[in-house]
Tab-separated table of N, CA and C in Angstrom:
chain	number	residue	atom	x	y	z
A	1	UNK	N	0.811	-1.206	0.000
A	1	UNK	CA	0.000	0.000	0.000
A	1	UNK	C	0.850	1.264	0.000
A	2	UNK	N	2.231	1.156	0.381
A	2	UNK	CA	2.861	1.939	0.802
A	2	UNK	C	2.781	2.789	-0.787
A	3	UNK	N	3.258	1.893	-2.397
A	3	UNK	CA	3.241	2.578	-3.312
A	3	UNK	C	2.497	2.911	-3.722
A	4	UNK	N	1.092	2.598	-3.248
A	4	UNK	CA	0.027	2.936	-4.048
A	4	UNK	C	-0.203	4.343	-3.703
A	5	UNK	N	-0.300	4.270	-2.102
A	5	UNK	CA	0.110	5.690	-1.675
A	5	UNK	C	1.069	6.788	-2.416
A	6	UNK	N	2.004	6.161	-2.563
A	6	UNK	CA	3.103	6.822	-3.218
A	6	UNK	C	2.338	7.297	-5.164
A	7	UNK	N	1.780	7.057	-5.749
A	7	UNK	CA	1.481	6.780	-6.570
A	7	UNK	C	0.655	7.591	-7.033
A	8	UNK	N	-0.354	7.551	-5.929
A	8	UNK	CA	-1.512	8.878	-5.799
A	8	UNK	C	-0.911	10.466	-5.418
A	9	UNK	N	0.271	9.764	-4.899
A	9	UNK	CA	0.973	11.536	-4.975
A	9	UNK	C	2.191	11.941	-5.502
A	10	UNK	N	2.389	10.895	-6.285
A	10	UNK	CA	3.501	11.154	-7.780
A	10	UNK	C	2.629	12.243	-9.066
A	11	UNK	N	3.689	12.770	-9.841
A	11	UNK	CA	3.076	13.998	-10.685
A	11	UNK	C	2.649	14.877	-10.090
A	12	UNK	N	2.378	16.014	-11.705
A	12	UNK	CA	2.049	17.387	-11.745
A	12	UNK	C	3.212	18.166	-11.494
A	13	UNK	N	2.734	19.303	-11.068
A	13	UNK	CA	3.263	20.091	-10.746
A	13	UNK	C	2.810	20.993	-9.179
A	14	UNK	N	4.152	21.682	-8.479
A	14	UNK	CA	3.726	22.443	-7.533
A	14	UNK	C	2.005	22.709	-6.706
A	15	UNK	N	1.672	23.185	-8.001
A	15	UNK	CA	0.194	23.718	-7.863
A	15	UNK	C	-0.650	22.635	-7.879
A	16	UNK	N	-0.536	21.873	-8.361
A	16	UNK	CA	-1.227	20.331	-9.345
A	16	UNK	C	-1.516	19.376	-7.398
A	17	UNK	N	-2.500	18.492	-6.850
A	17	UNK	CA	-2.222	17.956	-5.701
A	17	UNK	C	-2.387	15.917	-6.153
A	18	UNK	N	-2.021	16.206	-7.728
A	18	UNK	CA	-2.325	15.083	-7.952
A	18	UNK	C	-3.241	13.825	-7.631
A	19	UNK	N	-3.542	12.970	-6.972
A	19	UNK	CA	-4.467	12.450	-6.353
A	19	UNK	C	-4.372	12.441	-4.519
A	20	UNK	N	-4.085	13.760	-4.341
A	20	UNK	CA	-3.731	13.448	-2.795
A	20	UNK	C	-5.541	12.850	-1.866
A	21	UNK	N	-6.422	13.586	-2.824
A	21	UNK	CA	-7.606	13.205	-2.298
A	21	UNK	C	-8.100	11.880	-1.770
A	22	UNK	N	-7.498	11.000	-3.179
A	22	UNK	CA	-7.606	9.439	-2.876
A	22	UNK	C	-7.190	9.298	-2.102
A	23	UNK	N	-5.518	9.651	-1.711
A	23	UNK	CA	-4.576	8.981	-0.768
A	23	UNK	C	-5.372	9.607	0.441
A	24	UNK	N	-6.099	10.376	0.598
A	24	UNK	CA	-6.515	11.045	2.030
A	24	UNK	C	-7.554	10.004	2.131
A	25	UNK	N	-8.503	9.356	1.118
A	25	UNK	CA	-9.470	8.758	1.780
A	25	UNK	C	-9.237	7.200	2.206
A	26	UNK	N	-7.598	6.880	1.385
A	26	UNK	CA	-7.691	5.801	2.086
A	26	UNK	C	-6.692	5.916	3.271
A	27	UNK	N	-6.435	6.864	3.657
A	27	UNK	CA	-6.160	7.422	5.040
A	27	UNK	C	-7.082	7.195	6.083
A	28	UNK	N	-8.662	7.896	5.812
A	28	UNK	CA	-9.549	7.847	6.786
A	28	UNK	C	-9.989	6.206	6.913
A	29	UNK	N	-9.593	5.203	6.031
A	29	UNK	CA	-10.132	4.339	5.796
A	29	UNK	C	-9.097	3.485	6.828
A	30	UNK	N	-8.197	3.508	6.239
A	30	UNK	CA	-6.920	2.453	7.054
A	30	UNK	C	-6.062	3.181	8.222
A	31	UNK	N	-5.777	2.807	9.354
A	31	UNK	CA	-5.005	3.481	10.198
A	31	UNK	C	-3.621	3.872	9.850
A	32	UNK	N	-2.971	2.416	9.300
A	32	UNK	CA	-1.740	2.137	9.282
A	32	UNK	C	-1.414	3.050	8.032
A	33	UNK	N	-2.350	3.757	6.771
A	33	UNK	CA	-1.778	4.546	5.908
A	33	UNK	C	-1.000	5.785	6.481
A	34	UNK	N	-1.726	6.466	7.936
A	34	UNK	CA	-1.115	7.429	8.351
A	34	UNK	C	0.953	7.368	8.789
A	35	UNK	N	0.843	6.004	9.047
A	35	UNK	CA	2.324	5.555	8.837
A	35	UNK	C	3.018	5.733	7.969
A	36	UNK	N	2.239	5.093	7.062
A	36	UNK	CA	3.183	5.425	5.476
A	36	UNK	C	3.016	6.829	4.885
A	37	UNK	N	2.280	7.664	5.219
A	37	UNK	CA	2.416	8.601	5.012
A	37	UNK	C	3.139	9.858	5.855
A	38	UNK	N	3.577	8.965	6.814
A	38	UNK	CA	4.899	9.942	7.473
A	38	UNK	C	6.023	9.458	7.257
A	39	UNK	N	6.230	8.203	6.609
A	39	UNK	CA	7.333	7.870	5.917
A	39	UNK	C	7.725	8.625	4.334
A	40	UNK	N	6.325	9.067	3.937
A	40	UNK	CA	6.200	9.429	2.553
A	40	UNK	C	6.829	10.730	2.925
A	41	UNK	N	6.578	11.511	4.049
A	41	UNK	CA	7.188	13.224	4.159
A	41	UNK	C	8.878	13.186	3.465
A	42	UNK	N	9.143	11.998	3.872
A	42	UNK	CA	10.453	12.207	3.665
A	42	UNK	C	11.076	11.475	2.049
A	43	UNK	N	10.337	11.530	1.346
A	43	UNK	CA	10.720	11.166	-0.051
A	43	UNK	C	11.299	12.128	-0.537
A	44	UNK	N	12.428	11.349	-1.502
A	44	UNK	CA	13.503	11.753	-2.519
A	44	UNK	C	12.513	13.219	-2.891
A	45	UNK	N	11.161	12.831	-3.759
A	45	UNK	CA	10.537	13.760	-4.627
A	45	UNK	C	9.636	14.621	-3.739
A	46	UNK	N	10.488	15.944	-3.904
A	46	UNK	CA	9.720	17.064	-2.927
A	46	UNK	C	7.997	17.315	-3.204
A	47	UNK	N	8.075	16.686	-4.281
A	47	UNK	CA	6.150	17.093	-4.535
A	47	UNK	C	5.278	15.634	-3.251
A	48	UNK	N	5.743	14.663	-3.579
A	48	UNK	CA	5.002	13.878	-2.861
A	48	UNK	C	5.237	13.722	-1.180
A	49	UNK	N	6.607	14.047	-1.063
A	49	UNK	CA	7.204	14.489	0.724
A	49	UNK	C	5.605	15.689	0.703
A	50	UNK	N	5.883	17.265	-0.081
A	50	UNK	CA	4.629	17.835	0.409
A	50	UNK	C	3.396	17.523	0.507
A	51	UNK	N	2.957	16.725	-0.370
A	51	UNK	CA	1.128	16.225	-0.348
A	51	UNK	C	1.350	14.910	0.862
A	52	UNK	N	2.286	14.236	1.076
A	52	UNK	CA	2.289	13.186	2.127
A	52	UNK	C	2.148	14.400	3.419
A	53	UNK	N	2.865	15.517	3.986
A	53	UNK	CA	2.653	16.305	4.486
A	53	UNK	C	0.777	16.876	4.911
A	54	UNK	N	0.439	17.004	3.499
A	54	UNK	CA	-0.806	18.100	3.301
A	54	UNK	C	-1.963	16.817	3.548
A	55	UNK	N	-1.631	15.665	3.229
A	55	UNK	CA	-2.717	14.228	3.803
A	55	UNK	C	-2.733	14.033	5.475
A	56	UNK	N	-1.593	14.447	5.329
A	56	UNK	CA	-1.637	14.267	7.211
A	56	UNK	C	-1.992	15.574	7.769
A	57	UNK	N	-1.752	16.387	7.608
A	57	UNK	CA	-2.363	18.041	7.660
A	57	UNK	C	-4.071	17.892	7.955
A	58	UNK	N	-4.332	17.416	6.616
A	58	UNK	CA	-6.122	17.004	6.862
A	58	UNK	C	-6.430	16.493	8.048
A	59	UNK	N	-5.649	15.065	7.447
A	59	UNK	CA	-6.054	13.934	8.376
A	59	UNK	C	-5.808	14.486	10.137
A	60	UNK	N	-4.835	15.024	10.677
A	60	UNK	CA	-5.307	15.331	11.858
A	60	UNK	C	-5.914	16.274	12.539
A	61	UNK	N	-6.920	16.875	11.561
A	61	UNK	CA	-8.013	17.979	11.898
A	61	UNK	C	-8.903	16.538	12.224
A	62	UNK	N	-9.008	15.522	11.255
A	62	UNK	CA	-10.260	14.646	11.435
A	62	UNK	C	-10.330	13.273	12.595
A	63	UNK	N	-9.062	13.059	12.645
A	63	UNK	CA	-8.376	11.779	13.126
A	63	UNK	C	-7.188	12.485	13.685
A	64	UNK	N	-7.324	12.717	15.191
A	64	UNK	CA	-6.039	13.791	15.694
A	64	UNK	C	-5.142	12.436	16.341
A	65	UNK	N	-5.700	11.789	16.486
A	65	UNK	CA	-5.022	10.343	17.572
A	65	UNK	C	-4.616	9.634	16.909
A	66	UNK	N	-4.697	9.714	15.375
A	66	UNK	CA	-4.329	8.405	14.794
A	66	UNK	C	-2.913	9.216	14.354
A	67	UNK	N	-2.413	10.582	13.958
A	67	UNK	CA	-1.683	11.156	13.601
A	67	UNK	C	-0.994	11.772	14.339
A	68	UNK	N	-1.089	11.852	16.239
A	68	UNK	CA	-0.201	12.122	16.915
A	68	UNK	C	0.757	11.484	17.281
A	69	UNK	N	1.166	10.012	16.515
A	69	UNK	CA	2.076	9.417	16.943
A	69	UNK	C	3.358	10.242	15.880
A	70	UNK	N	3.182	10.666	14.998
A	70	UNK	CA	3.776	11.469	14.026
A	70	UNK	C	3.644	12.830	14.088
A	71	UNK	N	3.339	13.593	15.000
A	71	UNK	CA	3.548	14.945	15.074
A	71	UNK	C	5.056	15.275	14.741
A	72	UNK	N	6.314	14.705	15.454
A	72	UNK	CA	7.490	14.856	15.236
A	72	UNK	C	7.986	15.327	13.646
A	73	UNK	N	6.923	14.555	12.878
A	73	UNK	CA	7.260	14.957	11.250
A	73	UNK	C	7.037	16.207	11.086
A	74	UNK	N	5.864	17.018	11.542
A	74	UNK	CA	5.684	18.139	11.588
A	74	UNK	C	6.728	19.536	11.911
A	75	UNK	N	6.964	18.803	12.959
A	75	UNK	CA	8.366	19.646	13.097
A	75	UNK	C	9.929	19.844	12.771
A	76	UNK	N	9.512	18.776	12.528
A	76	UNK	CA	11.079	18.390	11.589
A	76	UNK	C	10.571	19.177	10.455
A	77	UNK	N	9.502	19.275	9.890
A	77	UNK	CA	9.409	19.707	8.433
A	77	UNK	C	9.142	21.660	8.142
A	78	UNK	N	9.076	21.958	9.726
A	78	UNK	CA	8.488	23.343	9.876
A	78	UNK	C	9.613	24.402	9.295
A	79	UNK	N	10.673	23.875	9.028
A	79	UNK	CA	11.674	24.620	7.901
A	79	UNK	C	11.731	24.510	6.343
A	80	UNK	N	11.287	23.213	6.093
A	80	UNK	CA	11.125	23.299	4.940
A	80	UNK	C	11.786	24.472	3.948
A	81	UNK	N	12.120	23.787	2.825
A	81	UNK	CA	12.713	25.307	1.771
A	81	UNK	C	11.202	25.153	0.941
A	82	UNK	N	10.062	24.404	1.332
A	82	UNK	CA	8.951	24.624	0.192
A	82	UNK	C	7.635	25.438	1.165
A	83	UNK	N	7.480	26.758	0.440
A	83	UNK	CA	6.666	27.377	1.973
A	83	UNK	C	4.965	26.722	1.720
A	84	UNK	N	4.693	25.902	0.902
A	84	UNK	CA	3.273	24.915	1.027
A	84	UNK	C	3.680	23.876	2.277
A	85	UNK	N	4.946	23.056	2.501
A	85	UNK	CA	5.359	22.677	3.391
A	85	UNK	C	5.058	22.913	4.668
A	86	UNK	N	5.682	24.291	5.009
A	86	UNK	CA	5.964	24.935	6.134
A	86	UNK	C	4.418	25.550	6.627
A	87	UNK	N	3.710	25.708	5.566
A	87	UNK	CA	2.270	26.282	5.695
A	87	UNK	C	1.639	24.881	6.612
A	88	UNK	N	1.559	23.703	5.964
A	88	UNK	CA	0.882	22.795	6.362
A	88	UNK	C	1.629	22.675	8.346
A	89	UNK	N	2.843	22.720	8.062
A	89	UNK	CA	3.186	22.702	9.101
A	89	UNK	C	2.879	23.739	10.634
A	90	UNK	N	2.882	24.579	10.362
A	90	UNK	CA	2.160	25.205	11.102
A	90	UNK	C	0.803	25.298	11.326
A	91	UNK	N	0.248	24.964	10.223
A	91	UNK	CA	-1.667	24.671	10.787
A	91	UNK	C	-1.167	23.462	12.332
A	92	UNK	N	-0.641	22.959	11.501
A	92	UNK	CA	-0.866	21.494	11.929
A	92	UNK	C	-0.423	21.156	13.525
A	93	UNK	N	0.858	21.900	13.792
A	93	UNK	CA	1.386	22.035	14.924
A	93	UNK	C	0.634	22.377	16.197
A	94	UNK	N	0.151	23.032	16.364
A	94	UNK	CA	-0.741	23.185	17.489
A	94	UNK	C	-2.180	22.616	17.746
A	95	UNK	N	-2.247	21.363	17.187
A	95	UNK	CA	-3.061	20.444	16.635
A	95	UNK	C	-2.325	19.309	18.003
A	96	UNK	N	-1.859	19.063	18.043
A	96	UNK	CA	-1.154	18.077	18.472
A	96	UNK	C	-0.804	18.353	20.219
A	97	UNK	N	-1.389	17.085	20.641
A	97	UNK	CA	-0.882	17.355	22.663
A	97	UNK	C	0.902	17.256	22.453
A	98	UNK	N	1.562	18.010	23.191
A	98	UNK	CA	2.831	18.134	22.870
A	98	UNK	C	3.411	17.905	24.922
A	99	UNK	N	4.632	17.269	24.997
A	99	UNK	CA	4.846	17.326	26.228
A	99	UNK	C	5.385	18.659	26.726
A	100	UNK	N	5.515	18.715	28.042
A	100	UNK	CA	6.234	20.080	28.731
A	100	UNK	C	7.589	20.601	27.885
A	101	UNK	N	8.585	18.814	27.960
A	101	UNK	CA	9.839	18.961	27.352
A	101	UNK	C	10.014	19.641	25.935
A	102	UNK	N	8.828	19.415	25.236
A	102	UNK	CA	8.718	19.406	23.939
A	102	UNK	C	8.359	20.833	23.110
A	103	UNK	N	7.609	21.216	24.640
A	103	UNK	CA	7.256	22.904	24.080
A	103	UNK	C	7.923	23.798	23.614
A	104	UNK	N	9.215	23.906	24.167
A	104	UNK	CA	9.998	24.941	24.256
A	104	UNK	C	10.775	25.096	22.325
A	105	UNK	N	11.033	23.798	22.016
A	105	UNK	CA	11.115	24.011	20.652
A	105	UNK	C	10.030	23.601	19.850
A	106	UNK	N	9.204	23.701	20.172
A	106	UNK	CA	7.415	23.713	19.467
A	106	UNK	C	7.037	25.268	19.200
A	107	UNK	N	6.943	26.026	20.280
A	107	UNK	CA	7.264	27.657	20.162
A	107	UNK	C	8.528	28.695	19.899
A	108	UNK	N	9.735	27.469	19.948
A	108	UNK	CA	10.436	28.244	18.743
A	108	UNK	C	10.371	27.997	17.688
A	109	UNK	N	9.910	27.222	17.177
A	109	UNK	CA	9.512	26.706	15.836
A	109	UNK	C	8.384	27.453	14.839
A	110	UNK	N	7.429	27.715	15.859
A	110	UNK	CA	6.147	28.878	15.340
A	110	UNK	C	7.437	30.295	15.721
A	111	UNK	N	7.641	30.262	16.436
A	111	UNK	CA	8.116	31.548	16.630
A	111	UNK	C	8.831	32.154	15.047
A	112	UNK	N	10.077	31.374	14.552
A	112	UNK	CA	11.116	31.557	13.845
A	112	UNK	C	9.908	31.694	12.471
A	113	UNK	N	8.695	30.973	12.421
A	113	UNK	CA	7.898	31.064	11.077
A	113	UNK	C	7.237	32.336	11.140
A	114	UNK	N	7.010	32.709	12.250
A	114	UNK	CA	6.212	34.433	12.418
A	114	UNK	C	6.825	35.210	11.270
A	115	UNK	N	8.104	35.173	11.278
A	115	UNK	CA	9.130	36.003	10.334
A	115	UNK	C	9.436	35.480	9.261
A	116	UNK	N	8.519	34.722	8.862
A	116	UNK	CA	8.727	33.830	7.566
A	116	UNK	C	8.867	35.042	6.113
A	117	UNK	N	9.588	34.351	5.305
A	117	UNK	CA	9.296	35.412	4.180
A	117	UNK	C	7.983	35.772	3.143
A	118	UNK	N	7.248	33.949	3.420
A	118	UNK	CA	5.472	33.944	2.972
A	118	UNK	C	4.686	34.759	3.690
A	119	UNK	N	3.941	35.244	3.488
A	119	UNK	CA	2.884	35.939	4.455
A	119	UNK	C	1.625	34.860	4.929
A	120	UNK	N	1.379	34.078	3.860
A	120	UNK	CA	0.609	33.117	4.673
A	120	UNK	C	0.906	31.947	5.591
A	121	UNK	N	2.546	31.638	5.482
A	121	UNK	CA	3.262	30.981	6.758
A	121	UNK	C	3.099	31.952	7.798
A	122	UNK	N	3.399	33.066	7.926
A	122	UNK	CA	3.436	34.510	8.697
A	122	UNK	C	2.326	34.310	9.730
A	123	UNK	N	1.209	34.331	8.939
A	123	UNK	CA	0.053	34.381	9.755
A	123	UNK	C	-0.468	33.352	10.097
A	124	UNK	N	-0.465	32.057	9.441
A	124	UNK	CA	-0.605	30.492	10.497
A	124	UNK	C	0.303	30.378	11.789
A	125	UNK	N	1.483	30.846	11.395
A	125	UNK	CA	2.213	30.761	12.903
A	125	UNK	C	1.738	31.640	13.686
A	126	UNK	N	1.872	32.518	13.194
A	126	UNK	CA	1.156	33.357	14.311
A	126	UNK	C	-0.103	33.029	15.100
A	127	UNK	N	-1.244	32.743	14.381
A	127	UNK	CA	-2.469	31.771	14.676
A	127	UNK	C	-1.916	30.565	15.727
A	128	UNK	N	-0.772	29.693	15.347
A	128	UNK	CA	-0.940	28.761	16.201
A	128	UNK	C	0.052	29.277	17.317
A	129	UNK	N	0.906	30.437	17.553
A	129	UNK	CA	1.671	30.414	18.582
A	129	UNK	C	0.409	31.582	19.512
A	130	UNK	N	-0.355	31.821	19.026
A	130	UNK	CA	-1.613	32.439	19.842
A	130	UNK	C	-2.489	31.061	20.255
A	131	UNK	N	-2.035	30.103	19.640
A	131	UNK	CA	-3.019	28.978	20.022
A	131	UNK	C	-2.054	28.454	21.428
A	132	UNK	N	-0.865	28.086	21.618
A	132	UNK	CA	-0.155	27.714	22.345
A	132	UNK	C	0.092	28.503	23.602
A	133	UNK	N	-0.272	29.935	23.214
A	133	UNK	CA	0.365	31.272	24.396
A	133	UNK	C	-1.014	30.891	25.578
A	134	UNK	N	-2.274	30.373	25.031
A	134	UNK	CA	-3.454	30.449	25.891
A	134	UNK	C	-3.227	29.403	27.069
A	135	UNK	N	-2.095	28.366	26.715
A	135	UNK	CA	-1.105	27.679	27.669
A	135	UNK	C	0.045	27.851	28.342
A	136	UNK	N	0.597	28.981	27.727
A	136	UNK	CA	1.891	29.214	28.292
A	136	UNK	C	2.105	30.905	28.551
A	137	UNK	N	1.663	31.245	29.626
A	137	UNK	CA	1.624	33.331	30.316
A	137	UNK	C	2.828	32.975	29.804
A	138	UNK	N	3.884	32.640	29.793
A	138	UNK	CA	5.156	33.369	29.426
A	138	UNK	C	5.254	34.127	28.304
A	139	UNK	N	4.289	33.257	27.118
A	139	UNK	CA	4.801	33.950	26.116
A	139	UNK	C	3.777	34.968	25.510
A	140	UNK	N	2.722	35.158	26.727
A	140	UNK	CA	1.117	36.365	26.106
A	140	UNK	C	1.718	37.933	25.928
A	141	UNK	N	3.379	38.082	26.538
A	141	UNK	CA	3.092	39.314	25.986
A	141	UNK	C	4.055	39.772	24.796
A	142	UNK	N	4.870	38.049	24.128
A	142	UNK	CA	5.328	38.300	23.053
A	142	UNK	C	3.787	38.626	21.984
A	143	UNK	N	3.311	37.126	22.713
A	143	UNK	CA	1.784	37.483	20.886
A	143	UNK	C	1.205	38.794	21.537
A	144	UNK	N	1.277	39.587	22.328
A	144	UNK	CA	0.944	40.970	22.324
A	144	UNK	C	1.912	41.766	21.240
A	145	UNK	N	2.952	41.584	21.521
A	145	UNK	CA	3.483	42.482	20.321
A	145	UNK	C	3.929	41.723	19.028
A	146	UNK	N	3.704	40.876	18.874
A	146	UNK	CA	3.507	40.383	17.352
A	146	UNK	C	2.131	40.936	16.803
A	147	UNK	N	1.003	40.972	17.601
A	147	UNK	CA	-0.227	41.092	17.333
A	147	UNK	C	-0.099	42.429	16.939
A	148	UNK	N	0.289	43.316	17.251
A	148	UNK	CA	0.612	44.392	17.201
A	148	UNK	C	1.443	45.213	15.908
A	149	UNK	N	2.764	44.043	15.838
A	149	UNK	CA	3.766	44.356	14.143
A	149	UNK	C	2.438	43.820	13.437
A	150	UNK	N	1.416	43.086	13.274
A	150	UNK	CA	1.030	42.626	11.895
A	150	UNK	C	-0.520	43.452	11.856
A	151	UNK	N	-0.773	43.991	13.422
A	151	UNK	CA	-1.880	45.261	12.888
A	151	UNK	C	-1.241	46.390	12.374
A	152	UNK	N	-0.011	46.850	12.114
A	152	UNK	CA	0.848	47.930	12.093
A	152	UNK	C	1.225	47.500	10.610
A	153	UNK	N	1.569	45.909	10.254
A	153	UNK	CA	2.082	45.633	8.984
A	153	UNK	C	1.668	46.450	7.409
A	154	UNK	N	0.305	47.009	7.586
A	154	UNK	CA	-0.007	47.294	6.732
A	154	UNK	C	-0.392	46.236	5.221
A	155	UNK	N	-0.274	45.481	5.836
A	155	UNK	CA	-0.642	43.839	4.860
A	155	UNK	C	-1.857	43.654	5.309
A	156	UNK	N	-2.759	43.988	4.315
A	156	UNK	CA	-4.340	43.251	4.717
A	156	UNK	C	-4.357	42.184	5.174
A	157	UNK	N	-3.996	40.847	4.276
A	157	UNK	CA	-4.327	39.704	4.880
A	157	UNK	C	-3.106	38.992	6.818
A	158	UNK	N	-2.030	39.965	6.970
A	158	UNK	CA	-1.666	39.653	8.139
A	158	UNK	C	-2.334	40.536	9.489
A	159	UNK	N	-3.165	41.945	8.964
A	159	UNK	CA	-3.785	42.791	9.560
A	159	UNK	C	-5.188	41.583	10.243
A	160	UNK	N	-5.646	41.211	9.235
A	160	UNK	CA	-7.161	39.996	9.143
A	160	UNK	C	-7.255	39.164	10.095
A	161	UNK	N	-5.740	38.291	9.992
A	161	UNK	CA	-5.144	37.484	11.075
A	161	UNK	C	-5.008	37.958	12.239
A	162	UNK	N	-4.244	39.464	12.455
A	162	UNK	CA	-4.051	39.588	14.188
A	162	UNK	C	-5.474	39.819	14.718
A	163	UNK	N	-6.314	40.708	13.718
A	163	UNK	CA	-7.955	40.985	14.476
A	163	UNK	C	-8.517	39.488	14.867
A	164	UNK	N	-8.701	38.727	13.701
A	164	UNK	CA	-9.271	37.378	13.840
A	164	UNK	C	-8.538	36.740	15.403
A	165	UNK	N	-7.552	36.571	15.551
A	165	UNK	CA	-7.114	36.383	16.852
A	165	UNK	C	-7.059	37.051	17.878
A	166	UNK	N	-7.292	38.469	18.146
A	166	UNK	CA	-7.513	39.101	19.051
A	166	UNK	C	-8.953	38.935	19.509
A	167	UNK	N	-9.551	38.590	18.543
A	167	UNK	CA	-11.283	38.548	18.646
A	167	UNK	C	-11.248	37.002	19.168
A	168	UNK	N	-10.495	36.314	19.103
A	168	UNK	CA	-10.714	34.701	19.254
A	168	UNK	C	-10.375	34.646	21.066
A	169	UNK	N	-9.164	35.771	21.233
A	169	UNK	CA	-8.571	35.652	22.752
A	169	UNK	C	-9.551	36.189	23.897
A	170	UNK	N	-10.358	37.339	23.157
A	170	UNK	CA	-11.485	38.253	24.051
A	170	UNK	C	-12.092	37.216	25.096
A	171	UNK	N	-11.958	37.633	26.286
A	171	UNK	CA	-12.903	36.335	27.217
A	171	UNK	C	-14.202	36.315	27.106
């Protein structure tokens, strides 16, 4: 199954998600695909490493338990040189129960993507290190002033993001 997997997310191009759809449904279908598809992150061919990425991305909005044994891929991948990569990666990250030990480079990890050169990596990290700060006072009065550079940014869509999260934090 492992190639068939592989198979459904061979071809196209960049933009193109080839059959990642299939491979997602026989994701929801089989447990053990979520395996092979954290083995798949790490293929030779950067198109199918990303859609093996963007299947598990889904998949643990829907199935968070079957894909937290693989959170680790996530972060390993949150550098990525492909910023669809790094995008998925940050949704995805604060998705995941993470230990005490584990935090500290979990929020440098969103942290270092805040300053990403994408704007829509920019503002998922940001989103999820506002998702993480509602756990950790240490870091509420960095996302105070991040919240702050991206209402100031003058970038509509990172302006969208800090309101949308300031409105999400309101008690």
């Amino acid at each position: 199954q492992v190639m068939q997997l592989r198979d459904l997310l061979t071809g196209g191009n960049r933009r193109s998600l080839a059959q990642a759809n299939e491979a997602l449904a026989i994701a929801r279908q089989d447990r053990d695909a979520d395996d092979q598809l954290a083995r798949l992150t790490g293929d030779p061919d950067p198109l199918v490493a990303q859609r093996a990425c963007d299947v598990l991305d889904k998949l643990v909005r829907e199935r968070p338990d079957w894909v937290q044994p693989h959170k680790r891929v996530f972060l390993d991948l949150v550098s990525s040189p492909y910023w669809e990569t790094r995008l998925q990666c940050v949704r995805a990250i604060p998705l995941f129960k993470w230990e005490s030990e584990e935090r500290p480079r979990v929020v440098e990890a969103l942290r270092q993507r805040i300053d990403d050169e994408q704007k829509f990596v920019r503002c998922w990290a940001l989103d999820g290190f506002a998702q993480l700060a509602a756990d950790a006072p240490s870091i509420r009065d960095e996302l105070k002033g991040r919240l702050s550079d991206f209402l100031g940014s003058g970038i509509p869509s990172m302006q969208a993001r800090a309101r949308a999260i300031e409105t999400r934090l309101k008690p």
